[in-house]
Coordinates of C-alpha atoms in Angstrom, one line a residue:
M1 CA 22.1 2.3 3.2
R2 CA 20.1 1.7 0.0
N3 CA 21.3 -1.9 -0.2
F4 CA 20.2 -2.4 3.5
I5 CA 16.8 -1.1 2.8
L6 CA 16.4 -3.3 -0.3
R7 CA 17.6 -6.3 1.7
R8 CA 15.2 -5.6 4.5
L9 CA 12.3 -5.2 2.0
L10 CA 13.2 -8.6 0.4
Q11 CA 13.1 -10.1 3.9
T12 CA 9.6 -8.9 4.5
I13 CA 8.3 -11.2 1.8
P14 CA 8.4 -14.4 3.8
M15 CA 7.4 -12.5 6.8
L16 CA 4.3 -11.3 5.0
F17 CA 3.5 -14.8 3.7
L18 CA 3.7 -16.2 7.3
A19 CA 1.6 -13.3 8.7
S20 CA -1.1 -14.0 6.1
L21 CA -1.2 -17.7 6.9
L22 CA -1.3 -17.0 10.6
I23 CA -4.1 -14.4 10.2
F24 CA -6.2 -16.7 8.0
M25 CA -5.9 -19.7 10.2
L26 CA -6.7 -17.6 13.3
F27 CA -10.0 -16.3 11.9
A28 CA -10.8 -19.6 10.0
K29 CA -10.5 -21.7 13.1
T30 CA -12.6 -19.3 15.2
P31 CA -16.0 -21.0 15.9
G32 CA -18.8 -19.5 14.0
D33 CA -19.0 -16.9 11.3
F34 CA -21.2 -14.1 9.9
I35 CA -23.6 -16.6 8.5
D36 CA -23.8 -18.8 11.6
G37 CA -24.6 -15.7 13.7
N38 CA -27.6 -14.8 11.8
I39 CA -30.4 -16.8 13.6
T40 CA -33.0 -15.7 11.0
L41 CA -31.5 -18.0 8.3
T42 CA -32.9 -21.4 7.7
A43 CA -30.3 -24.3 7.5
Q44 CA -30.8 -24.5 3.7
R45 CA -30.3 -20.8 3.2
A46 CA -27.2 -20.8 5.3
A47 CA -25.8 -23.8 3.3
E48 CA -26.5 -21.8 0.1
L49 CA -24.6 -18.7 1.4
K50 CA -21.7 -20.7 2.6
A51 CA -21.3 -22.4 -0.8
L52 CA -21.7 -18.9 -2.4
Y53 CA -18.9 -17.3 -0.4
G54 CA -16.8 -20.5 -0.5
L55 CA -17.0 -21.2 3.2
D56 CA -17.7 -24.8 2.6
Q57 CA -14.4 -25.4 0.9
P58 CA -11.3 -27.0 2.7
L59 CA -9.1 -24.6 4.6
L60 CA -6.2 -24.9 2.1
S61 CA -8.4 -24.1 -0.8
R62 CA -9.8 -21.2 0.9
Y63 CA -6.4 -19.8 2.0
L64 CA -4.9 -20.2 -1.6
H65 CA -8.0 -18.4 -3.0
W66 CA -7.6 -15.6 -0.4
L67 CA -3.9 -15.3 -0.9
G68 CA -4.4 -15.2 -4.7
N69 CA -6.9 -12.3 -4.4
L70 CA -4.4 -10.5 -2.0
L71 CA -1.6 -10.7 -4.7
Q72 CA -4.1 -8.9 -7.0
G73 CA -4.9 -6.2 -4.4
D74 CA -8.2 -7.7 -3.5
L75 CA -8.8 -7.8 0.4
G76 CA -12.0 -9.7 0.1
F77 CA -15.7 -8.8 0.4
S78 CA -17.5 -7.6 3.5
L79 CA -20.5 -9.9 4.4
Q80 CA -21.9 -7.2 6.8
Y81 CA -21.6 -4.1 4.6
Q82 CA -21.8 -5.9 1.2
I83 CA -18.9 -4.0 -0.4
P84 CA -15.3 -4.8 -1.0
V85 CA -13.1 -4.6 2.0
S86 CA -10.6 -2.3 0.3
Q87 CA -13.5 0.2 -0.4
L88 CA -14.8 -0.1 3.1
L89 CA -11.4 0.6 4.7
D90 CA -10.9 3.5 2.3
Q91 CA -14.1 5.1 3.5
Y92 CA -13.1 4.9 7.2
I93 CA -9.4 4.6 7.6
W94 CA -8.4 8.1 6.7
N95 CA -10.7 9.4 9.4
S96 CA -8.6 7.4 11.8
F97 CA -5.4 8.7 10.2
L98 CA -6.5 12.3 10.8
L99 CA -7.5 11.8 14.5
A100 CA -4.4 9.7 15.3
T101 CA -2.0 12.1 13.4
I102 CA -3.2 15.2 15.3
A103 CA -3.1 13.4 18.6
M104 CA 0.3 11.9 18.0
V105 CA 1.9 15.3 17.0
L106 CA 0.5 16.7 20.3
Y107 CA 1.4 14.0 22.7
W108 CA 4.9 13.5 21.3
G109 CA 5.5 17.2 21.5
I110 CA 4.1 17.4 25.0
A111 CA 6.0 14.3 26.2
M112 CA 9.3 15.5 24.7
A113 CA 9.1 18.9 26.2
V114 CA 7.9 17.9 29.7
G115 CA 10.2 14.9 29.7
I116 CA 13.2 17.0 29.1
V117 CA 12.3 19.6 31.6
S118 CA 11.7 17.0 34.2
A119 CA 15.0 15.2 33.5
M120 CA 16.8 18.6 33.9
K121 CA 15.1 19.2 37.2
P122 CA 14.8 15.8 38.8
Y123 CA 12.9 15.4 42.0
S124 CA 12.0 19.1 42.0
L125 CA 8.5 20.4 42.6
F126 CA 7.8 20.5 38.8
D127 CA 8.9 17.0 38.4
H128 CA 6.7 15.8 41.3
V129 CA 3.7 17.7 40.0
V130 CA 4.2 16.2 36.5
S131 CA 4.5 12.7 38.0
V132 CA 1.2 13.2 39.9
V133 CA -0.6 14.5 36.8
I134 CA 0.8 11.7 34.6
F135 CA -0.2 8.8 36.9
A136 CA -3.6 10.4 37.5
A137 CA -4.3 10.7 33.7
M138 CA -3.0 7.1 33.1
S139 CA -5.2 5.7 35.9
F140 CA -8.4 6.6 34.1
P141 CA -10.1 3.9 32.1
T142 CA -10.5 4.9 28.4
F143 CA -14.2 4.8 28.3
F144 CA -14.6 6.6 31.6
L145 CA -12.4 9.4 30.6
C146 CA -14.1 9.8 27.2
L147 CA -17.6 10.0 29.0
L148 CA -16.2 12.4 31.6
L149 CA -15.0 14.8 28.8
I150 CA -18.4 14.6 27.1
K151 CA -20.2 15.3 30.3
W152 CA -18.0 18.4 31.2
F153 CA -17.5 20.0 27.8
A154 CA -20.5 18.9 25.8
V155 CA -23.3 18.3 28.2
D156 CA -22.7 20.8 31.1
L157 CA -20.7 23.6 29.3
H158 CA -22.1 23.1 25.8
W159 CA -18.8 24.1 24.4
L160 CA -18.1 21.2 22.1
P161 CA -20.3 18.6 20.3
V162 CA -20.9 15.2 21.9
G163 CA -19.6 13.1 19.0
G164 CA -19.5 12.3 15.4
M165 CA -17.5 14.0 12.7
T166 CA -19.9 16.7 11.6
N167 CA -23.1 18.1 12.8
T168 CA -26.2 15.9 12.3
G169 CA -27.8 16.6 8.9
S170 CA -25.1 19.0 7.9
D171 CA -24.3 19.6 4.3
A172 CA -21.5 22.2 4.9
T173 CA -18.7 22.4 2.4
G174 CA -15.3 24.3 2.4
W175 CA -14.2 26.1 5.5
A176 CA -17.6 25.5 7.2
W177 CA -17.0 21.8 7.0
V178 CA -13.4 22.2 8.3
M179 CA -14.5 24.1 11.3
Q180 CA -17.1 21.4 12.1
V181 CA -14.6 18.6 11.9
A182 CA -12.1 20.5 14.0
A183 CA -14.8 21.1 16.7
H184 CA -15.6 17.4 16.6
L185 CA -11.9 16.5 16.8
V186 CA -11.2 18.4 20.1
L187 CA -12.6 15.9 22.6
P188 CA -11.3 12.6 21.2
V189 CA -7.9 14.3 20.6
I190 CA -7.8 15.4 24.3
A191 CA -8.7 12.0 25.4
L192 CA -5.9 10.3 23.3
V193 CA -3.4 12.9 24.4
M194 CA -4.1 12.4 28.1
L195 CA -3.9 8.6 27.7
Q196 CA -0.7 8.5 25.7
A197 CA 1.4 11.5 26.8
G198 CA 1.9 10.1 30.3
S199 CA 3.8 6.9 29.6
L200 CA 5.7 8.5 26.8
T201 CA 6.8 11.4 29.1
R202 CA 8.2 8.9 31.6
Y203 CA 10.2 7.2 28.7
F204 CA 11.7 10.6 27.7
R205 CA 12.5 11.5 31.3
A206 CA 14.2 8.2 32.1
S207 CA 16.2 8.2 28.8
M208 CA 17.3 11.8 29.3
L209 CA 18.4 11.0 32.9
D210 CA 20.5 8.2 31.7
V211 CA 22.2 10.3 29.0
V212 CA 22.8 13.5 31.0
R213 CA 24.9 11.5 33.6
M214 CA 27.3 10.2 30.9
D215 CA 30.9 11.4 30.5
F216 CA 30.4 13.0 27.1
I217 CA 27.9 15.4 28.6
R218 CA 30.2 16.5 31.3
T219 CA 32.9 17.0 28.7
A220 CA 30.6 19.1 26.6
R221 CA 29.7 21.3 29.6
A222 CA 33.4 21.5 30.6
K223 CA 34.2 22.7 27.1
G224 CA 32.0 25.8 27.8
L225 CA 29.1 24.9 25.6
R226 CA 25.8 26.5 26.3
E227 CA 23.4 24.4 28.3
R228 CA 20.8 24.6 25.6
T229 CA 23.3 23.3 23.0
V230 CA 24.4 20.4 25.3
I231 CA 20.8 19.3 25.9
L232 CA 19.3 19.7 22.5
K233 CA 22.2 18.8 20.3
H234 CA 24.2 16.2 22.4
A235 CA 21.8 14.7 25.1
L236 CA 18.5 14.7 23.2
R237 CA 19.9 13.0 20.0
N238 CA 21.3 10.1 22.2
A239 CA 18.2 9.9 24.4
L240 CA 16.1 9.4 21.2
L241 CA 17.6 6.1 20.5
P242 CA 15.3 4.0 22.8
I243 CA 12.4 6.2 21.8
I244 CA 12.8 5.5 18.2
T245 CA 11.6 1.9 18.8
L246 CA 8.3 3.3 20.1
L247 CA 8.0 5.7 17.1
G248 CA 8.3 2.6 14.7
F249 CA 5.2 1.2 16.2
E250 CA 3.3 4.4 15.8
L251 CA 2.8 3.9 12.0
P252 CA 0.2 1.0 12.4
G253 CA -1.3 3.0 15.3
L254 CA -2.0 5.9 12.9
F255 CA -4.4 3.7 10.9
S256 CA -5.6 1.2 13.4
G257 CA -7.6 3.8 15.3
A258 CA -8.3 4.1 18.9
L259 CA -11.2 1.5 19.2
I260 CA -12.8 2.6 22.5
T261 CA -12.3 6.3 21.9
E262 CA -13.8 6.2 18.4
K263 CA -16.7 4.1 19.6
V264 CA -17.5 6.4 22.5
F265 CA -17.3 9.6 20.4
N266 CA -19.0 7.9 17.4
W267 CA -16.0 8.9 15.2
P268 CA -16.4 7.2 11.9
G269 CA -12.9 5.5 11.8
A270 CA -11.3 2.1 11.3
G271 CA -11.6 1.4 15.1
H272 CA -15.3 1.9 14.9
I273 CA -16.0 -0.5 12.1
H274 CA -13.4 -3.0 13.7
I275 CA -15.6 -3.4 16.8
D276 CA -18.8 -3.7 14.5
S277 CA -17.1 -6.3 12.4
L278 CA -15.9 -8.2 15.3
A279 CA -19.4 -8.2 16.8
A280 CA -20.9 -9.4 13.5
R281 CA -18.1 -12.0 12.9
D282 CA -17.4 -10.3 9.5
Y283 CA -14.0 -12.1 9.2
P284 CA -13.1 -10.8 5.7
V285 CA -13.0 -7.3 7.1
L286 CA -11.0 -8.3 10.1
M287 CA -8.5 -10.4 8.1
G288 CA -7.9 -7.7 5.6
F289 CA -7.5 -5.0 8.2
T290 CA -5.2 -7.1 10.5
L291 CA -3.0 -7.9 7.4
F292 CA -2.9 -4.3 6.6
L293 CA -1.6 -3.5 10.1
A294 CA 0.9 -6.3 9.9
V295 CA 2.4 -4.6 6.7
L296 CA 2.5 -1.3 8.5
T297 CA 4.2 -2.8 11.5
I298 CA 6.9 -4.4 9.3
L299 CA 7.3 -0.9 7.5
G300 CA 7.5 0.8 10.9
N301 CA 10.3 -1.4 12.1
L302 CA 12.2 -0.7 8.9
I303 CA 11.9 3.1 9.5
A304 CA 13.0 2.6 13.1
D305 CA 16.1 0.9 11.9
V306 CA 16.9 3.8 9.4
L307 CA 16.3 6.4 12.1
Y308 CA 18.7 4.5 14.5
A309 CA 21.5 4.9 11.9
W310 CA 20.6 8.6 11.6
A311 CA 20.5 9.3 15.3
D312 CA 23.6 7.6 16.3
P313 CA 26.6 7.9 13.9
R314 CA 28.3 5.0 15.8
I315 CA 25.7 2.6 14.2
R316 CA 26.8 1.6 10.8
V317 CA 24.6 -0.3 8.4
R318 CA 26.4 -2.8 6.2
S319 CA 25.8 -2.3 2.6

């Protein structure tokens, strides 16, 4: 297993190189940039700024310069915020990680529990009710669901804050700060859980239905094993195999942020600055952030492969 992981890590080097080239060319060939989008600049001043930031250089020179900085841990300089991209992401990305982690734990737990029960009682009243609720939640557009939650719980009932991460002008510390953040997390977490749990529940249900019809499950029941043991020890472990692929893609999702949700709730996360950077054509931020997500995607796939071998002993990884 160790040799397999080392071999996969070595294989990521050319993949990351190609990803960096593709990301750079995609944004470099996009018409316009942060300087062109500023209509208050004179042509002379725009030319001076392009020379200052190296935007007047040939594409190959710009890419090699960017790649050299990447190898030194430098993701570039934000033209909009006037700070290094790594510093900008460090300010916001952990807020997205906090929001996404809490939401992921909840909707994975809900999806697993509801999916298993639905699979054990297919086409029952519970299964039909779950299906209706799932499709109803999935049919809501993200922005509409977020606004609806704000209207109900923040505007009408005054139970929860409208948005942000803390109260406006608050200088709270310690547990007071924790409680403020927790209160501001409730609505965006509910929105993410409602949007994500539905499809994941269907995956769990379908996977469990396929497994419980297999011969080894009938054999386990015929041996007199308790139903709980059959489901949790034998069926669930095999049903997790197709779900593991989805879990591998959750890693970049933890840091990428929920763009629309963060924007509507004014949550200071990576998704929020991603939209602002896109509107301002701040390409250094977009390139650095996209490359960061590419690294996490490759790492997530590696973790998924390792979990495959753990979940199914029939899978053997060559050393």
